[in-house]
mmCIF file of C-alpha atoms in Angstrom:
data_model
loop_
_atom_site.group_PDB
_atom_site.id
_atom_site.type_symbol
_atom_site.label_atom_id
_atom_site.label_comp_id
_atom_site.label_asym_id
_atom_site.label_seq_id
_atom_site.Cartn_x
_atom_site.Cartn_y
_atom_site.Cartn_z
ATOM 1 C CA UNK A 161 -103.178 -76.736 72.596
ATOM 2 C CA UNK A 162 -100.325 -74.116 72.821
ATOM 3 C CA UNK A 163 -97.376 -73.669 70.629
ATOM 4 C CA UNK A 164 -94.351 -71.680 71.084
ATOM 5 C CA UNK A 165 -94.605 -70.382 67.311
ATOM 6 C CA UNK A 166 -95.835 -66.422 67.053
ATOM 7 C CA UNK A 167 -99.685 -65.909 66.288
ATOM 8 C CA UNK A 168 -100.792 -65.784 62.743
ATOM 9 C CA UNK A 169 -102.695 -63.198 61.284
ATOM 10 C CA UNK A 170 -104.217 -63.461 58.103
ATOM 11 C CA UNK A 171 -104.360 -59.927 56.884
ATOM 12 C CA UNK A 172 -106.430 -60.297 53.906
ATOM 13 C CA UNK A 173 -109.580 -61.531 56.440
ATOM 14 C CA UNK A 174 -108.588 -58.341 58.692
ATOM 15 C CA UNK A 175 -108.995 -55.950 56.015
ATOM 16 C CA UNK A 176 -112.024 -57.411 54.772
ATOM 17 C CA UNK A 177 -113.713 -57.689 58.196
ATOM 18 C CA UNK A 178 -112.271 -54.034 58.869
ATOM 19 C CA UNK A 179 -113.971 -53.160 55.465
ATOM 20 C CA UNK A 180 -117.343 -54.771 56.532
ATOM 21 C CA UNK A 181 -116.861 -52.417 59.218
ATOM 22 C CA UNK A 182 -116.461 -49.095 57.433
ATOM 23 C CA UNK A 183 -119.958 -50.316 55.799
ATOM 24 C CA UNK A 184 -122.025 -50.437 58.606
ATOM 25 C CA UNK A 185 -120.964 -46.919 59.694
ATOM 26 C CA UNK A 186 -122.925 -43.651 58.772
ATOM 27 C CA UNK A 187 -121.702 -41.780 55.879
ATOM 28 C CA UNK A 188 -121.369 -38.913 57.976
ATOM 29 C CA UNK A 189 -119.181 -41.104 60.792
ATOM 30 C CA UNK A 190 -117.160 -42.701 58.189
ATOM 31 C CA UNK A 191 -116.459 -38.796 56.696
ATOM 32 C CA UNK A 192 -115.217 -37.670 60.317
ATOM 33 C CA UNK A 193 -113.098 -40.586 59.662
ATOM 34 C CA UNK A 194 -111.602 -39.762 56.816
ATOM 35 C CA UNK A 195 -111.462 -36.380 56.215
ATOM 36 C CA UNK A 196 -108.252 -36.187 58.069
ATOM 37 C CA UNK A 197 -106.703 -38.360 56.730
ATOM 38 C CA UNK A 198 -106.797 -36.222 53.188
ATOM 39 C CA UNK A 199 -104.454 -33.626 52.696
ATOM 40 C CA UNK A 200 -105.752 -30.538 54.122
ATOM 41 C CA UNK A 201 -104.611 -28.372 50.625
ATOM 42 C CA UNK A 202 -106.555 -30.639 48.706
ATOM 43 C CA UNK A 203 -109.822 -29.964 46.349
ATOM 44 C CA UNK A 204 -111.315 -32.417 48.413
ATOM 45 C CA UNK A 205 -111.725 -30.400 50.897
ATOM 46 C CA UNK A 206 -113.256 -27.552 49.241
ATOM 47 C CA UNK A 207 -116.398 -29.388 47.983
ATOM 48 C CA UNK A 208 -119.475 -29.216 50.171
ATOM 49 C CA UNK A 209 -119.987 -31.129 52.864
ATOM 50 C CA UNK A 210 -123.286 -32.556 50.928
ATOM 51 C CA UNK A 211 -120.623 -33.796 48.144
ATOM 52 C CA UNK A 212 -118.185 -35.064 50.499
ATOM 53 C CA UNK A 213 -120.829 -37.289 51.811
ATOM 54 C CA UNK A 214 -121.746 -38.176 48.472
ATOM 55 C CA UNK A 215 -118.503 -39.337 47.955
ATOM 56 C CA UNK A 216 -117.937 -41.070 50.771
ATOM 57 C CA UNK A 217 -121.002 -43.105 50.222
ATOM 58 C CA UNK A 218 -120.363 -43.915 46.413
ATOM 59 C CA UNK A 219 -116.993 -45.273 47.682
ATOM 60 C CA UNK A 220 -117.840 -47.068 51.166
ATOM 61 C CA UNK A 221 -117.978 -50.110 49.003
ATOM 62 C CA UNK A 222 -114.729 -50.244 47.695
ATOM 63 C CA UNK A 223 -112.652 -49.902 50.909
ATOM 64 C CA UNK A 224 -111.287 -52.315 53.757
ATOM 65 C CA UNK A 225 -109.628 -49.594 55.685
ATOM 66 C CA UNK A 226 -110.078 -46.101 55.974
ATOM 67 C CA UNK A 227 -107.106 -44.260 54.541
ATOM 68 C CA UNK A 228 -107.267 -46.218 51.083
ATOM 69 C CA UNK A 229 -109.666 -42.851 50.654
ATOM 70 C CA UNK A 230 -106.721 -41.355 49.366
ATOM 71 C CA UNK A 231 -106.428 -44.278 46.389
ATOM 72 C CA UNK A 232 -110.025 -43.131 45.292
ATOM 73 C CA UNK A 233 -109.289 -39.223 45.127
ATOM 74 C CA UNK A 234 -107.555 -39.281 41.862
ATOM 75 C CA UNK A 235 -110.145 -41.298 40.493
ATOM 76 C CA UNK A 236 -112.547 -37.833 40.421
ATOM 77 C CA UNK A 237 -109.808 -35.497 40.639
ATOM 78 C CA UNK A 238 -107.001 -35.952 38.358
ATOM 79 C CA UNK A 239 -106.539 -36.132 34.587
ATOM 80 C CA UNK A 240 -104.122 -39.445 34.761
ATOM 81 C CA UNK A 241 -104.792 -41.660 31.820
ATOM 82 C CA UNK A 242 -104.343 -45.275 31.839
ATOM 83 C CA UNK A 243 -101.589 -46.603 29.989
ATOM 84 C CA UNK A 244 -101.767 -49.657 28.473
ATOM 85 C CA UNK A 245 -102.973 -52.264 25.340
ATOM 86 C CA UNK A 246 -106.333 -51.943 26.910
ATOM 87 C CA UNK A 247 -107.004 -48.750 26.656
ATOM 88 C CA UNK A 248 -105.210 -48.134 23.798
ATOM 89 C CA UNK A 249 -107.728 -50.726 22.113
ATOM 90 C CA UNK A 250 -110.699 -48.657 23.455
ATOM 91 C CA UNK A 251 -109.439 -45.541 21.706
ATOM 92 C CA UNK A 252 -108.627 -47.240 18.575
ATOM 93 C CA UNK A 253 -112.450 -48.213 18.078
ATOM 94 C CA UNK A 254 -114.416 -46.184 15.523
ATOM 95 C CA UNK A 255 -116.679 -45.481 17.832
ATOM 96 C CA UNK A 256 -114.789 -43.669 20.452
ATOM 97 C CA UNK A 257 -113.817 -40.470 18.761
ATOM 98 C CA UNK A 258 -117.595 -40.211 17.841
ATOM 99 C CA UNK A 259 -118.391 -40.694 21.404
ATOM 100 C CA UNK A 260 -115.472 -38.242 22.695
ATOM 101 C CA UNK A 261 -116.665 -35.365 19.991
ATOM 102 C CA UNK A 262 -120.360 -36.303 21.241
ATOM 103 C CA UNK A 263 -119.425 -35.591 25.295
ATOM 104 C CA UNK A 264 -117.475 -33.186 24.785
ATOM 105 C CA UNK A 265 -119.792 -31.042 23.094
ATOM 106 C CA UNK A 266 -122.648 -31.805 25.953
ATOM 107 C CA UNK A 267 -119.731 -31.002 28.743
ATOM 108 C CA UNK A 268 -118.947 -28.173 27.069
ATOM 109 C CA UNK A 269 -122.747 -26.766 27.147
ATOM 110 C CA UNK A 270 -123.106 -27.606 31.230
ATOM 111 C CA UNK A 271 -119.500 -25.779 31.855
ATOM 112 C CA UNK A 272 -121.346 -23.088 32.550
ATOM 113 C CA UNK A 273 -124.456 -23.526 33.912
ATOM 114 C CA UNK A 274 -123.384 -26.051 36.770
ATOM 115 C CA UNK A 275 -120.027 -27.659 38.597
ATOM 116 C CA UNK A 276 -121.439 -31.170 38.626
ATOM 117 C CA UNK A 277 -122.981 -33.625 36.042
ATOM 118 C CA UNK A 278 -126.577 -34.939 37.356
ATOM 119 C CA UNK A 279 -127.202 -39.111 36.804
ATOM 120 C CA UNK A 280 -130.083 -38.334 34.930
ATOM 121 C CA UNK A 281 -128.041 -35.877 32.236
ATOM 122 C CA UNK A 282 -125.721 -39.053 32.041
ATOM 123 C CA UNK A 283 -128.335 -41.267 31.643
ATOM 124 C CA UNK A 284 -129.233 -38.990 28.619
ATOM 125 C CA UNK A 285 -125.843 -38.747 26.769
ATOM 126 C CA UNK A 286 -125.870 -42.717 27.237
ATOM 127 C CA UNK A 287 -129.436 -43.015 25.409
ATOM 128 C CA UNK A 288 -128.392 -40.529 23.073
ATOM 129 C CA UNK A 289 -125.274 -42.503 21.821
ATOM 130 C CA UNK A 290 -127.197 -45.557 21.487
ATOM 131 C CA UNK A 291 -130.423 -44.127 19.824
ATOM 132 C CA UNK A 292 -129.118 -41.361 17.582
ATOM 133 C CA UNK A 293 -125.336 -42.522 16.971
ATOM 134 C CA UNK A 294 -126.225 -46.320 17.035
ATOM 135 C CA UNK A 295 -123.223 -47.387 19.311
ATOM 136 C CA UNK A 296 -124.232 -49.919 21.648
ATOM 137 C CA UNK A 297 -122.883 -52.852 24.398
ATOM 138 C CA UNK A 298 -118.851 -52.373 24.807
ATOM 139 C CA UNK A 299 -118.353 -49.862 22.451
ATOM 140 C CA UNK A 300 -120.278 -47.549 24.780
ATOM 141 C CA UNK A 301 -119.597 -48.378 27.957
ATOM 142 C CA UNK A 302 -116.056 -48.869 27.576
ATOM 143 C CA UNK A 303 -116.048 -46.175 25.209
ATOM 144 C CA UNK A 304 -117.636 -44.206 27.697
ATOM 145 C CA UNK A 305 -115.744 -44.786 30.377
ATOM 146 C CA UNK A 306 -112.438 -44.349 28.398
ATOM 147 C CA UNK A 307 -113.518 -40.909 27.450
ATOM 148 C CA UNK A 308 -115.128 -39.551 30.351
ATOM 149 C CA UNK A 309 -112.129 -40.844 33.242
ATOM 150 C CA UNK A 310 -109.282 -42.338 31.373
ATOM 151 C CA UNK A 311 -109.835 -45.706 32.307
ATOM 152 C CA UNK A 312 -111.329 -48.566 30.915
ATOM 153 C CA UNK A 313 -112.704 -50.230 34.043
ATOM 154 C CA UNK A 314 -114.077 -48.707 37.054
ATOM 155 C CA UNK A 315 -116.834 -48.250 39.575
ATOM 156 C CA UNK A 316 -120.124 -47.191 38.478
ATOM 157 C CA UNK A 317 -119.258 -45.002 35.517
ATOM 158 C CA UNK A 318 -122.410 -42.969 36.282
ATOM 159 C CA UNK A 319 -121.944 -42.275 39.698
ATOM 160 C CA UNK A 320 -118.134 -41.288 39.635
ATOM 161 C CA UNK A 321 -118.970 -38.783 36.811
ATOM 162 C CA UNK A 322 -121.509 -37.236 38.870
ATOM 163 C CA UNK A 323 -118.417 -36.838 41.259
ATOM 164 C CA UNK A 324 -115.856 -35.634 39.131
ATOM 165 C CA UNK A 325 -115.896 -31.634 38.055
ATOM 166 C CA UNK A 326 -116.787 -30.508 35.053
ATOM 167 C CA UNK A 327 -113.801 -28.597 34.505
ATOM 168 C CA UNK A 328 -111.558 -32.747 34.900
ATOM 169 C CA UNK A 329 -114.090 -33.815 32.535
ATOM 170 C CA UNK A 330 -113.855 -31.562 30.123
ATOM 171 C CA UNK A 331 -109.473 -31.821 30.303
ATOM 172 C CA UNK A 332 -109.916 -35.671 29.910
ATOM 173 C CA UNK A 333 -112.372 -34.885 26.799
ATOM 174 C CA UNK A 334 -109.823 -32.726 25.291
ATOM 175 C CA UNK A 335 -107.110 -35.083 25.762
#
């Protein structure tokens, strides 16, 4: 039947098929794709390529189009903290500053020695907190997370700190 009424697009199924999309493609494809659409002055860009694709594969997941890339850069790169009752609950735990004082004194050991935490050093701290310091469930992850990238919710906490440079992780520790 025709109508003389416009088309109708619903955009939320057009992103999401558009994101299904940007799945399917090769990391290295989808990093052709969006490396220029970063700013070409930004840090970004001065990683290797074997970290941009690391990147680009740890967030394939969480885009339906292309240029929300940007959206994810601060995420590894800057020191914003998240404002709200949240995360100011998070902080208020007794747990937390043991937790901050804890990473910050293992970040500050790596500084050194390498740009980059590995999984497996993260996997470490995490153990550590809950078999030495005897902070477990919420109060670590969230804890964790709160510490580590200024937020108390996320993408894989493990695999966006292995993203993020020592030097941002060691500002948001200080903070």
């Amino acid at each position: 039947r025709f109508t003389k009424a416009p088309a109708l697009y619903d955009v939320e199924k057009l992103k999401y098929i558009n994101g299904q999309h940007l799945k399917l493609l090769s990391n290295e494809k989808l990093l052709s794709e969006v490396k220029p659409l970063i700013e070409t002055n930004h840090a970004f860009h001065k990683e290797g390529e074997e970290w941009q694709l690391q990147f680009v594969e740890f967030f394939k997941d969480y885009l339906s189009l292309a240029s929300e890339i940007n959206q994810k850069l601060p995420l590894v790169f800057e020191n914003i903290v998240e404002e709200g009752d949240q995360y100011s609950e998070v902080m208020g735990w007794e747990s937390t500053p043991i937790i901050r004082e804890y990473l910050l004194r293992e970040v500050s050991a790596l500084s050194e020695k390498q740009k980059f935490v590995q999984i497996e050093t993260i996997s470490g701290w995490m153990d550590h907190i809950k078999k030495e310091l005897k902070i477990k469930g919420k109060q670590l992850f969230k804890g964790m997370r709160a510490c580590l990238t200024g937020h108390t919710e996320g993408p894989d906490l493990k695999g966006l700190v292995s993203l993020t440079p020592l030097s941002s992780l060691k500002e948001r520790l200080e903070k």
